[in-house]
Tab-separated table of C-alpha atoms in Angstrom:
chain	number	residue	atom	x	y	z
A	19	UNK	CA	47.695	46.816	170.446
A	20	UNK	CA	50.115	43.921	170.924
A	21	UNK	CA	50.242	41.913	174.098
A	22	UNK	CA	53.558	43.378	175.297
A	23	UNK	CA	52.477	46.985	174.833
A	24	UNK	CA	49.244	46.283	176.739
A	25	UNK	CA	51.305	44.791	179.587
A	26	UNK	CA	53.656	47.784	179.659
A	27	UNK	CA	50.717	50.192	179.832
A	28	UNK	CA	49.166	48.107	182.618
A	29	UNK	CA	52.412	48.367	184.627
A	30	UNK	CA	52.704	52.099	183.927
A	31	UNK	CA	49.170	52.785	185.155
A	32	UNK	CA	49.866	50.962	188.417
A	33	UNK	CA	53.003	53.041	189.041
A	34	UNK	CA	51.192	56.250	188.006
A	35	UNK	CA	48.468	55.550	190.561
A	36	UNK	CA	50.770	54.431	193.370
A	37	UNK	CA	53.694	56.790	192.592
A	38	UNK	CA	55.845	54.111	194.152
A	39	UNK	CA	57.557	51.222	192.350
A	40	UNK	CA	57.532	48.800	195.269
A	41	UNK	CA	53.835	49.291	196.039
A	42	UNK	CA	53.015	49.038	192.341
A	43	UNK	CA	54.949	45.784	191.980
A	44	UNK	CA	53.230	44.337	195.056
A	45	UNK	CA	49.843	45.327	193.625
A	46	UNK	CA	50.761	43.716	190.315
A	47	UNK	CA	52.344	40.641	191.955
A	48	UNK	CA	55.381	41.216	189.733
A	49	UNK	CA	59.037	41.686	190.659
A	50	UNK	CA	60.008	45.350	190.876
A	51	UNK	CA	62.834	45.148	188.295
A	52	UNK	CA	60.376	43.758	185.721
A	53	UNK	CA	58.072	46.735	186.296
A	54	UNK	CA	60.914	49.230	185.941
A	55	UNK	CA	62.167	47.537	182.775
A	56	UNK	CA	58.676	47.515	181.192
A	57	UNK	CA	58.168	51.245	181.783
A	58	UNK	CA	61.619	52.103	180.361
A	59	UNK	CA	60.728	50.085	177.255
A	60	UNK	CA	57.413	51.928	176.994
A	61	UNK	CA	59.143	55.305	177.230
A	62	UNK	CA	61.574	54.237	174.514
A	63	UNK	CA	58.741	53.145	172.195
A	64	UNK	CA	56.808	56.387	172.772
A	65	UNK	CA	59.865	58.628	172.686
A	66	UNK	CA	58.485	60.388	175.732
A	67	UNK	CA	59.672	60.424	179.329
A	68	UNK	CA	56.684	59.451	181.471
A	69	UNK	CA	58.117	59.383	184.990
A	70	UNK	CA	60.584	61.380	187.046
A	71	UNK	CA	62.193	59.084	189.560
A	72	UNK	CA	65.003	59.138	192.074
A	73	UNK	CA	65.793	57.013	195.090
A	74	UNK	CA	62.941	58.576	197.109
A	75	UNK	CA	60.267	59.971	194.819
A	76	UNK	CA	58.317	59.073	191.713
A	77	UNK	CA	56.235	61.658	189.850
A	78	UNK	CA	54.569	61.968	186.486
A	79	UNK	CA	55.965	64.240	183.833
A	80	UNK	CA	53.585	66.441	181.839
A	81	UNK	CA	53.706	63.806	179.118
A	82	UNK	CA	53.110	61.078	181.698
A	83	UNK	CA	50.054	62.857	183.086
A	84	UNK	CA	48.555	63.257	179.612
A	85	UNK	CA	49.343	59.646	178.715
A	86	UNK	CA	47.812	58.385	181.968
A	87	UNK	CA	44.586	60.356	181.428
A	88	UNK	CA	44.070	58.820	178.003
A	89	UNK	CA	44.993	55.340	179.251
A	90	UNK	CA	42.471	55.729	182.086
A	91	UNK	CA	39.749	56.686	179.613
A	92	UNK	CA	40.567	53.673	177.449
A	93	UNK	CA	40.622	51.359	180.470
A	94	UNK	CA	37.239	52.653	181.624
A	95	UNK	CA	35.804	52.091	178.152
A	96	UNK	CA	37.151	48.546	178.052
A	97	UNK	CA	35.826	47.793	181.524
A	98	UNK	CA	32.423	49.117	180.492
A	99	UNK	CA	32.517	47.081	177.288
A	100	UNK	CA	33.401	43.956	179.247
A	101	UNK	CA	30.552	44.530	181.706
A	102	UNK	CA	28.126	45.214	178.872
A	103	UNK	CA	29.221	42.073	177.036
A	104	UNK	CA	28.662	39.987	180.173
A	105	UNK	CA	25.226	41.556	180.689
A	106	UNK	CA	24.285	40.989	177.060
A	107	UNK	CA	25.397	37.364	177.193
A	108	UNK	CA	23.221	36.808	180.269
A	109	UNK	CA	20.205	38.576	178.734
A	110	UNK	CA	20.422	41.550	181.136
A	111	UNK	CA	21.189	43.906	178.245
A	112	UNK	CA	20.520	43.830	174.534
A	113	UNK	CA	17.720	44.456	172.061
A	114	UNK	CA	14.443	42.759	171.181
A	115	UNK	CA	12.070	43.290	168.266
A	116	UNK	CA	8.595	42.187	169.340
A	117	UNK	CA	5.554	41.873	167.124
A	118	UNK	CA	2.106	42.277	168.618
A	119	UNK	CA	-1.557	42.084	167.719
A	120	UNK	CA	-4.297	44.460	168.867
A	121	UNK	CA	-5.600	41.901	171.363
A	122	UNK	CA	-2.227	41.899	173.153
A	123	UNK	CA	-1.631	45.661	173.281
A	124	UNK	CA	-5.249	46.292	174.315
A	125	UNK	CA	-4.947	43.594	176.993
A	126	UNK	CA	-2.124	42.408	179.242
A	127	UNK	CA	0.954	43.366	177.179
A	128	UNK	CA	1.531	46.921	178.511
A	129	UNK	CA	1.606	45.722	182.112
A	130	UNK	CA	3.930	42.849	181.291
A	131	UNK	CA	6.311	45.158	179.413
A	132	UNK	CA	6.355	47.617	182.293
A	133	UNK	CA	7.362	44.896	184.753
A	134	UNK	CA	10.021	43.582	182.369
A	135	UNK	CA	11.506	47.083	181.992
A	136	UNK	CA	11.722	47.338	185.780
A	137	UNK	CA	13.768	44.131	186.001
A	138	UNK	CA	15.741	44.534	182.744
A	139	UNK	CA	16.198	48.284	182.162
A	140	UNK	CA	19.111	47.752	179.759
A	141	UNK	CA	17.141	45.665	177.260
A	142	UNK	CA	15.827	47.877	174.470
A	143	UNK	CA	12.486	46.796	173.012
A	144	UNK	CA	11.148	47.743	169.607
A	145	UNK	CA	7.426	47.066	169.223
A	146	UNK	CA	6.018	46.357	165.764
A	147	UNK	CA	2.305	45.861	165.016
A	148	UNK	CA	1.826	42.775	162.838
A	149	UNK	CA	-1.075	40.458	162.149
A	150	UNK	CA	-0.602	36.872	163.322
A	151	UNK	CA	0.272	35.427	159.904
A	152	UNK	CA	2.755	38.259	159.283
A	153	UNK	CA	4.429	37.574	162.614
A	154	UNK	CA	4.883	33.907	161.749
A	155	UNK	CA	6.601	34.926	158.514
A	156	UNK	CA	8.791	37.503	160.277
A	157	UNK	CA	9.798	35.051	163.007
A	158	UNK	CA	10.873	32.566	160.351
A	159	UNK	CA	12.891	35.186	158.451
A	160	UNK	CA	14.469	36.653	161.588
A	161	UNK	CA	12.834	40.077	161.287
A	162	UNK	CA	11.213	39.519	164.684
A	163	UNK	CA	12.688	38.044	167.855
A	164	UNK	CA	9.337	37.437	169.494
A	165	UNK	CA	5.703	37.510	168.500
A	166	UNK	CA	2.461	37.864	170.417
A	167	UNK	CA	-0.108	36.254	168.180
A	168	UNK	CA	-3.257	34.178	168.060
A	169	UNK	CA	-2.855	30.445	168.668
A	170	UNK	CA	-2.714	27.693	167.843
A	171	UNK	CA	0.857	27.648	166.498
A	172	UNK	CA	1.535	24.565	164.383
A	173	UNK	CA	4.994	25.096	162.835
A	174	UNK	CA	7.708	22.852	164.281
A	175	UNK	CA	10.189	25.718	163.756
A	176	UNK	CA	8.237	28.097	165.995
A	177	UNK	CA	8.279	27.490	169.732
A	178	UNK	CA	5.498	29.020	171.798
A	179	UNK	CA	4.173	29.593	175.302
A	180	UNK	CA	0.685	30.704	176.293
A	181	UNK	CA	0.844	34.375	177.236
A	182	UNK	CA	-2.831	34.981	177.967
A	183	UNK	CA	-6.136	33.143	177.781
A	184	UNK	CA	-8.571	35.857	176.759
A	185	UNK	CA	-12.304	35.507	177.508
A	186	UNK	CA	-14.711	37.016	175.002
A	187	UNK	CA	-16.736	40.124	175.816
A	188	UNK	CA	-19.546	41.859	173.982
A	189	UNK	CA	-18.826	45.415	172.827
A	190	UNK	CA	-21.991	47.464	172.279
A	191	UNK	CA	-23.022	51.081	171.749
A	192	UNK	CA	-23.508	52.672	175.161
A	193	UNK	CA	-27.257	53.136	174.620
A	194	UNK	CA	-27.896	49.659	173.186
A	195	UNK	CA	-30.825	47.896	174.941
A	196	UNK	CA	-28.547	45.026	176.013
A	197	UNK	CA	-26.102	47.467	177.607
A	198	UNK	CA	-28.393	47.690	180.629
A	199	UNK	CA	-27.504	44.098	181.522
A	200	UNK	CA	-24.460	43.188	183.619
A	201	UNK	CA	-23.839	40.080	181.492
A	202	UNK	CA	-25.113	39.068	178.064
A	203	UNK	CA	-25.952	35.590	176.734
A	204	UNK	CA	-24.219	35.079	173.404
A	205	UNK	CA	-27.437	33.960	171.712
A	206	UNK	CA	-28.924	37.386	172.460
A	207	UNK	CA	-26.615	38.762	169.755
A	208	UNK	CA	-27.872	36.372	167.070
A	209	UNK	CA	-29.872	39.021	165.195
A	210	UNK	CA	-27.442	41.884	165.712
A	211	UNK	CA	-25.323	43.351	162.871
A	212	UNK	CA	-21.643	42.557	163.529
A	213	UNK	CA	-18.528	44.585	162.881
A	214	UNK	CA	-15.352	42.512	162.535
A	215	UNK	CA	-11.807	42.893	161.311
A	216	UNK	CA	-11.236	42.334	157.621
A	217	UNK	CA	-10.972	38.747	156.454
A	218	UNK	CA	-7.313	38.835	155.425
A	219	UNK	CA	-5.749	40.687	158.356
A	220	UNK	CA	-7.889	38.903	160.974
A	221	UNK	CA	-7.745	35.474	159.367
A	222	UNK	CA	-6.595	33.771	162.594
A	223	UNK	CA	-9.367	35.287	164.707
A	224	UNK	CA	-12.529	35.263	162.574
A	225	UNK	CA	-12.821	31.449	162.168
A	226	UNK	CA	-12.543	31.003	165.934
A	227	UNK	CA	-15.192	33.656	166.584
A	228	UNK	CA	-17.505	32.099	163.975
A	229	UNK	CA	-17.064	28.675	165.535
A	230	UNK	CA	-17.900	30.117	168.953
A	231	UNK	CA	-21.087	31.712	167.593
A	232	UNK	CA	-22.074	28.489	165.832
A	233	UNK	CA	-22.041	26.723	169.183
A	234	UNK	CA	-24.656	29.284	170.289
A	235	UNK	CA	-26.758	28.506	167.210
A	236	UNK	CA	-26.039	31.340	164.802
A	237	UNK	CA	-23.602	32.708	162.243
A	238	UNK	CA	-22.714	36.374	162.863
A	239	UNK	CA	-24.177	38.720	160.255
A	240	UNK	CA	-21.221	40.918	159.315
A	241	UNK	CA	-22.219	44.343	158.000
A	242	UNK	CA	-18.873	46.150	158.251
A	243	UNK	CA	-15.209	45.204	158.218
A	244	UNK	CA	-12.451	47.348	159.689
A	245	UNK	CA	-8.626	47.125	159.698
A	246	UNK	CA	-8.007	47.618	163.436
A	247	UNK	CA	-9.557	47.402	166.877
A	248	UNK	CA	-9.832	51.178	167.162
A	249	UNK	CA	-11.738	51.286	163.866
A	250	UNK	CA	-14.081	48.528	165.045
A	251	UNK	CA	-14.745	50.329	168.332
A	252	UNK	CA	-15.412	53.554	166.466
A	253	UNK	CA	-17.978	51.879	164.216
A	254	UNK	CA	-19.644	50.252	167.213
A	255	UNK	CA	-19.795	53.614	168.977
A	256	UNK	CA	-21.426	55.026	165.822
A	257	UNK	CA	-24.205	52.423	166.254
A	258	UNK	CA	-23.223	50.548	163.098
A	259	UNK	CA	-23.304	47.229	164.940
A	260	UNK	CA	-21.827	45.180	167.774
A	261	UNK	CA	-18.770	42.996	168.083
A	262	UNK	CA	-17.131	40.319	170.192
A	263	UNK	CA	-13.669	41.054	171.491
A	264	UNK	CA	-11.329	38.715	173.350
A	265	UNK	CA	-10.520	40.180	176.730
A	266	UNK	CA	-12.377	40.714	179.972
A	267	UNK	CA	-9.489	42.948	181.119
A	268	UNK	CA	-9.705	45.159	178.053
A	269	UNK	CA	-7.523	48.257	178.398
A	270	UNK	CA	-9.958	50.482	176.583
A	271	UNK	CA	-12.140	53.180	178.095
A	272	UNK	CA	-14.727	55.016	176.016
A	273	UNK	CA	-17.886	56.612	177.307
A	274	UNK	CA	-19.726	55.706	174.103
A	275	UNK	CA	-19.109	51.951	174.466
A	276	UNK	CA	-20.495	49.300	176.778
A	277	UNK	CA	-18.248	46.257	177.403
A	278	UNK	CA	-20.091	43.338	178.972
A	279	UNK	CA	-19.020	39.787	179.925
A	280	UNK	CA	-20.806	36.879	178.247
A	281	UNK	CA	-22.965	34.608	180.378
A	282	UNK	CA	-21.926	31.021	181.103
A	283	UNK	CA	-19.006	31.204	178.712
A	284	UNK	CA	-15.775	29.261	179.051
A	285	UNK	CA	-14.531	30.146	175.564
A	286	UNK	CA	-11.056	31.617	175.440
A	287	UNK	CA	-8.825	32.941	172.709
A	288	UNK	CA	-5.212	31.913	173.218
A	289	UNK	CA	-2.591	34.643	172.788
A	290	UNK	CA	0.798	32.992	172.392
A	291	UNK	CA	4.380	34.101	172.856
A	292	UNK	CA	6.145	32.694	169.800
A	293	UNK	CA	9.785	32.595	168.729
A	294	UNK	CA	11.957	30.723	166.245
A	295	UNK	CA	13.651	27.696	167.768
A	296	UNK	CA	17.055	28.779	166.396
A	297	UNK	CA	16.957	32.303	167.843
A	298	UNK	CA	19.833	32.464	170.353
A	299	UNK	CA	19.300	36.054	171.533
A	300	UNK	CA	19.894	35.956	175.333
A	301	UNK	CA	17.469	38.860	175.849
A	302	UNK	CA	14.774	36.715	174.232
A	303	UNK	CA	15.387	33.940	176.758
A	304	UNK	CA	15.204	36.504	179.576
A	305	UNK	CA	11.856	37.832	178.319
A	306	UNK	CA	10.347	34.367	177.910
A	307	UNK	CA	11.434	33.265	181.376
A	308	UNK	CA	10.182	36.529	182.872
A	309	UNK	CA	6.776	35.982	181.258
A	310	UNK	CA	6.536	32.604	183.024
A	311	UNK	CA	7.191	33.999	186.522
A	312	UNK	CA	4.280	33.812	188.987
A	313	UNK	CA	3.913	37.584	189.257
A	314	UNK	CA	3.284	37.895	185.516
A	315	UNK	CA	1.205	34.785	184.960
A	316	UNK	CA	-2.243	35.058	183.408
A	317	UNK	CA	-4.754	36.518	185.867
A	318	UNK	CA	-7.758	34.460	186.852
A	319	UNK	CA	-10.801	35.057	184.626
A	320	UNK	CA	-13.394	37.452	185.968
A	321	UNK	CA	-16.491	35.904	187.468
């Protein structure tokens, strides 16, 4: 649509709504003769008479009514598109692809997402489960907008912000002798068989867990490996062993498991929000800033 046709349609819609040339021209802040001339030119281009007019009355012809209805639809669509574009540019609308690890989805992520949806209902979020090293690759390639992964993050192309500092807990079969205790010293697990994630998929977590155990004087004796948290919990429930899991606020309830805090432990696993420094998605900026607000900051560790 050329600029002149758009202007003619704009003038026509004003007259169609006012059914009065003087009021329409005042609304448009345009001289009345210019409005009349524009509508005559529009009728000539369309080959259709749009208005019946005399010295007293203005009314729409059948063709004018049909033309106005379609113009109104188009105007509403354009107004909606303009509003949506403004919202998208400000991060209030749009789309995010977010990668996550088990520790995030089994911990604070669901609550954070729920609060974000409340404040930004027009941002669509696609969640994709990825291990930490896969997320780093996908952030670099642009397949992910945001990752929730295990720190530390060392790439100068990946920006990051601490999302959650997760304390370790012991996960035991419900009838394990240590399950009777309210808290468990880490060294009490020294002779227990351990179930951990497999070495490749959990490569960011296992070295940190091993280092933590070494500080307590032992190397965990791994008897089973599993691909996911649910698989690990299932094997623990089957009395195949015990495990350490990073979160005192674990969103996991099973009657066949006992989850106990560790005594005198300040160890934390850092779960990081990570994104590529060149990602200009406004919805990404909105999510990151929302995650830093006081009402979604990391909760204080349990005592």
